[in-house]
Coordinates of C-alpha atoms in Angstrom, one line a residue:
X1 CA -59.3 -78.9 87.8
X2 CA -59.0 -75.3 88.7
X3 CA -55.3 -74.8 88.6
X4 CA -55.4 -76.5 85.2
X5 CA -58.0 -73.9 84.3
X6 CA -55.9 -70.5 86.2
X7 CA -53.1 -72.2 83.9
X8 CA -54.9 -72.7 80.9
X9 CA -56.1 -68.6 81.8
X10 CA -53.0 -67.4 82.0
X11 CA -51.4 -68.5 79.0
X12 CA -54.4 -67.3 77.4
X13 CA -53.5 -64.4 78.9
X14 CA -49.6 -63.8 78.1
X15 CA -50.7 -64.9 73.9
X16 CA -52.7 -62.1 73.9
X17 CA -50.6 -59.7 75.7
X18 CA -47.3 -60.5 73.3
X19 CA -48.6 -58.9 70.2
X20 CA -49.4 -55.7 72.6
X21 CA -46.1 -55.6 73.0
X22 CA -45.2 -56.1 69.6
X23 CA -47.5 -53.0 68.3
X24 CA -47.0 -50.7 70.8
X25 CA -42.8 -52.1 70.0
X26 CA -43.3 -51.1 66.5
X27 CA -45.8 -47.6 66.7
X28 CA -42.7 -47.2 68.7
X29 CA -39.6 -47.8 66.1
X30 CA -42.3 -46.2 63.0
X31 CA -42.4 -42.5 65.2
X32 CA -38.1 -42.6 65.5
X33 CA -38.3 -43.4 62.2
X34 CA -40.2 -40.6 61.5
X35 CA -38.5 -38.2 64.3
X36 CA -35.4 -39.2 62.7
X37 CA -36.3 -38.6 58.7
X38 CA -38.5 -34.7 60.2
X39 CA -34.1 -34.3 61.3
X40 CA -33.0 -34.8 58.3
X41 CA -35.1 -32.7 56.0
X42 CA -35.4 -29.6 57.6
X43 CA -39.5 -28.4 56.9
X44 CA -37.0 -23.8 57.4
X45 CA -35.0 -25.2 53.9
X46 CA -35.8 -23.1 50.9
X47 CA -36.8 -24.4 47.7
X48 CA -35.6 -25.1 45.2
X49 CA -37.3 -22.5 42.9
X50 CA -36.4 -20.1 46.0
X51 CA -32.2 -21.4 45.5
X52 CA -32.3 -20.2 41.6
X53 CA -33.8 -16.5 42.8
X54 CA -31.0 -16.4 45.4
X55 CA -28.6 -16.8 42.4
X56 CA -30.7 -14.8 40.2
X57 CA -29.8 -11.7 42.7
X58 CA -26.7 -12.8 43.2
X59 CA -25.5 -13.2 39.6
X60 CA -27.1 -9.7 39.1
X61 CA -25.8 -8.7 41.9
X62 CA -22.3 -9.5 40.2
X63 CA -23.4 -7.8 36.4
X64 CA -23.3 -4.7 37.8
X65 CA -20.8 -4.7 39.4
X66 CA -18.9 -5.5 36.9
X67 CA -20.2 -2.4 34.9
X68 CA -20.0 0.0 37.5
X69 CA -16.0 -1.0 37.4
X70 CA -16.1 -0.5 33.3
X71 CA -17.9 2.1 33.6
X72 CA -15.5 3.9 35.8
X73 CA -12.5 2.6 34.4
X74 CA -13.8 3.6 30.8
X75 CA -14.5 7.2 32.1
X76 CA -13.4 10.1 29.8
X77 CA -10.6 12.3 31.9
X78 CA -11.9 15.8 32.6
X79 CA -10.0 19.3 31.8
X80 CA -8.7 19.2 36.1
X81 CA -7.7 15.7 35.1
X82 CA -5.7 16.1 32.1
X83 CA -4.2 19.2 33.7
X84 CA -2.9 18.1 36.4
X85 CA -0.9 15.1 34.7
X86 CA -0.2 17.9 31.9
X87 CA 1.7 19.6 34.9
X88 CA 3.6 16.3 36.2
X89 CA 4.8 15.3 33.0
X90 CA 6.1 18.7 31.6
X91 CA 7.8 18.8 34.7
X92 CA 9.3 15.5 34.5
X93 CA 9.9 15.6 31.0
X94 CA 7.7 12.3 30.8
X95 CA 7.3 11.5 26.7
X96 CA 5.3 8.4 27.9
X97 CA 2.8 10.8 30.1
X98 CA 2.6 13.6 27.9
X99 CA 1.3 11.2 24.6
X100 CA -1.1 9.8 27.3
X101 CA -2.5 13.3 27.9
X102 CA -2.4 13.7 24.3
X103 CA -4.8 11.3 23.5
X104 CA -7.2 13.1 24.6
X105 CA -9.0 14.3 21.8
X106 CA -12.4 16.4 23.2
X107 CA -11.5 19.9 23.0
X108 CA -13.2 21.5 25.7
X109 CA -11.0 19.4 27.5
X110 CA -7.9 20.1 25.6
X111 CA -8.5 24.6 26.0
X112 CA -9.4 24.0 29.5
X113 CA -6.2 22.3 30.4
X114 CA -3.7 24.7 27.9
X115 CA -5.3 28.2 30.2
X116 CA -4.2 26.6 33.3
X117 CA -0.7 26.4 31.8
X118 CA 2.1 28.8 32.8
X119 CA 4.3 30.3 30.9
X120 CA 7.2 28.3 31.7
X121 CA 5.0 24.9 30.9
X122 CA 3.6 27.1 28.3
X123 CA 7.4 26.7 26.6
X124 CA 7.9 23.0 27.3
X125 CA 4.8 21.7 25.4
X126 CA 5.1 24.4 22.1
X127 CA 8.8 22.4 22.1
X128 CA 7.5 18.7 23.0
X129 CA 4.7 19.5 20.4
X130 CA 6.9 21.1 17.3
X131 CA 8.7 17.8 17.6
X132 CA 5.7 15.7 17.7
X133 CA 5.1 17.6 14.6
X134 CA 8.0 16.6 12.9
X135 CA 6.9 12.7 13.3
X136 CA 4.2 11.4 11.3
X137 CA 1.1 9.2 12.1
X138 CA -1.6 8.5 14.7
X139 CA 0.9 11.0 16.8
X140 CA 1.3 14.5 14.7
X141 CA -2.9 13.7 14.5
X142 CA -3.1 13.7 18.5
X143 CA -0.1 16.9 18.9
X144 CA -1.8 18.9 16.2
X145 CA -5.1 20.4 17.8
X146 CA -3.1 21.0 21.3
X147 CA -0.6 22.5 18.8
X148 CA -3.5 25.1 17.6
X149 CA -4.9 25.8 20.6
X150 CA -1.5 26.4 22.4
X151 CA -1.4 28.8 20.2
X152 CA -4.9 30.1 19.6
X153 CA -4.7 30.9 23.2
X154 CA -0.7 32.2 24.8
X155 CA 0.0 33.8 21.2
X156 CA 1.2 36.5 23.5
X157 CA 3.2 35.8 25.8
X158 CA 5.0 32.4 23.2
X159 CA 5.9 35.6 21.5
X160 CA 7.3 38.4 23.2
X161 CA 9.4 35.5 24.7
X162 CA 13.0 35.6 22.7
X163 CA 13.6 32.1 23.3
X164 CA 10.2 30.4 21.4
X165 CA 11.4 32.0 17.6
X166 CA 13.3 29.5 17.0
X167 CA 10.5 26.9 18.0
X168 CA 8.8 29.2 15.9
X169 CA 10.8 29.8 12.8
X170 CA 11.1 25.7 12.7
X171 CA 7.8 25.3 13.0
X172 CA 6.8 28.0 10.5
X173 CA 9.7 25.9 8.2
X174 CA 7.9 22.3 8.7
X175 CA 4.5 24.0 7.6
X176 CA 5.2 24.8 4.3
X177 CA 6.6 22.0 3.5
X178 CA 3.8 20.3 3.9
X179 CA 1.7 23.1 2.8
X180 CA 3.7 22.8 -0.9
X181 CA 3.5 19.2 -1.1
X182 CA -0.1 19.6 -1.0
X183 CA -1.0 20.7 -4.2
X184 CA 1.0 17.6 -5.8
X185 CA -0.8 15.0 -3.5
X186 CA -4.4 17.0 -4.3
X187 CA -3.8 16.5 -8.0
X188 CA -2.9 12.9 -7.7
X189 CA -6.2 12.1 -5.2
X190 CA -7.0 13.2 -8.0
X191 CA -6.4 11.8 -10.9
X192 CA -6.1 7.7 -9.2
X193 CA -10.0 8.9 -8.1
X194 CA -10.8 9.7 -11.8
X195 CA -9.0 6.9 -13.2
X196 CA -11.2 4.2 -10.0
X197 CA -14.3 6.3 -10.9
X198 CA -14.1 4.4 -14.9
X199 CA -13.0 1.6 -14.4
X200 CA -15.5 1.5 -12.2
X201 CA -18.0 2.7 -14.9
X202 CA -16.0 0.5 -17.6
X203 CA -17.4 -2.8 -15.8
X204 CA -20.6 -1.4 -14.7
X205 CA -20.5 -1.6 -19.0
X206 CA -19.5 -5.3 -18.9
X207 CA -21.2 -6.3 -16.3
X208 CA -24.3 -4.9 -18.4
X209 CA -23.5 -5.7 -22.0
X210 CA -24.6 -9.7 -22.6
X211 CA -22.8 -12.2 -23.8
X212 CA -22.8 -12.8 -27.6
X213 CA -25.5 -15.2 -28.4
X214 CA -24.1 -17.4 -31.7
X215 CA -26.8 -20.0 -33.8
X216 CA -25.0 -23.0 -35.2
X217 CA -27.0 -24.9 -38.2
X218 CA -27.2 -28.7 -38.8
X219 CA -28.7 -27.9 -42.9
X220 CA -25.8 -25.8 -43.2
X221 CA -23.1 -28.3 -42.1
X222 CA -24.8 -31.1 -43.6
X223 CA -25.8 -29.2 -47.3
X224 CA -21.5 -28.6 -47.2
X225 CA -20.7 -32.7 -46.8
X226 CA -23.0 -33.7 -49.5
X227 CA -22.2 -30.7 -52.2
X228 CA -18.4 -32.0 -50.8
X229 CA -19.7 -36.0 -51.5
X230 CA -21.0 -35.1 -54.6
X231 CA -18.2 -33.3 -56.5
X232 CA -15.5 -36.1 -55.0
X233 CA -18.6 -38.4 -56.8
X234 CA -18.0 -36.0 -60.2
X235 CA -13.9 -36.2 -59.9
X236 CA -14.7 -39.8 -60.0
X237 CA -16.9 -40.2 -63.0
X238 CA -14.8 -38.2 -65.0
X239 CA -10.8 -39.9 -64.0
X240 CA -13.0 -42.9 -65.1
X241 CA -13.7 -41.9 -68.6
X242 CA -10.0 -40.2 -69.1
X243 CA -9.0 -43.3 -68.3
X244 CA -11.6 -44.8 -70.9
X245 CA -10.6 -42.5 -73.9
X246 CA -6.9 -43.4 -72.7
X247 CA -7.5 -47.0 -73.1
X248 CA -9.6 -46.9 -76.7
X249 CA -6.5 -44.5 -77.9
X250 CA -3.8 -47.2 -76.9
X251 CA -6.2 -50.5 -78.6
X252 CA -5.8 -48.3 -81.9
X253 CA -2.4 -47.0 -81.8
X254 CA -1.5 -51.0 -81.1
X255 CA -3.3 -52.1 -84.2

């Protein structure tokens, strides 16, 4: 009996210990899963808001750098830089580089660049500008301010050199030919402006005058139709009377 009771106690003890083992193993598995999840998701990782803020900051830095590059590219040339390019173009006889310099329209830059030229460069520039003035369009518009500043600043040095006489003569004849056509061109422009103003006034007058209103009287049309019907009836009656008289005369003659 004691042996059987001891065996039962052992069985009972085993039955009570088995759930404890299961519980401990289950707890270990749960803790391991928590550790794996914690390892997968870093607590120190930045939030979505922080990531978006960093992207905005990067974009703003990129936009700032691009704007700085554009400002550097579109920065107006200084007098020193234009003067250096102008001397290079005159010494190398580079027409394209000279045009790049002449596209500068700032009066201060033009005056400063021309004031730094030596007499030899002055004659070279005068020769180039004289040939450019003979053309038309944008090249002429760009060359005129440079030519005016060149003559006003270096008139004495230009006139003192004999080689400049032919260039000045060519330039004088060219200016006279342009001025001679200025009067007729001005008259033509005035006539065109006058005609254009008259056309505009006529259009405005036509728009201001309302179109004529035409009224149709239906009663007059009906009266005219009734009169026409009455005249037709009178003609028919007159024809019947004439026919009756003719028939009576014919009977009398037959008798």
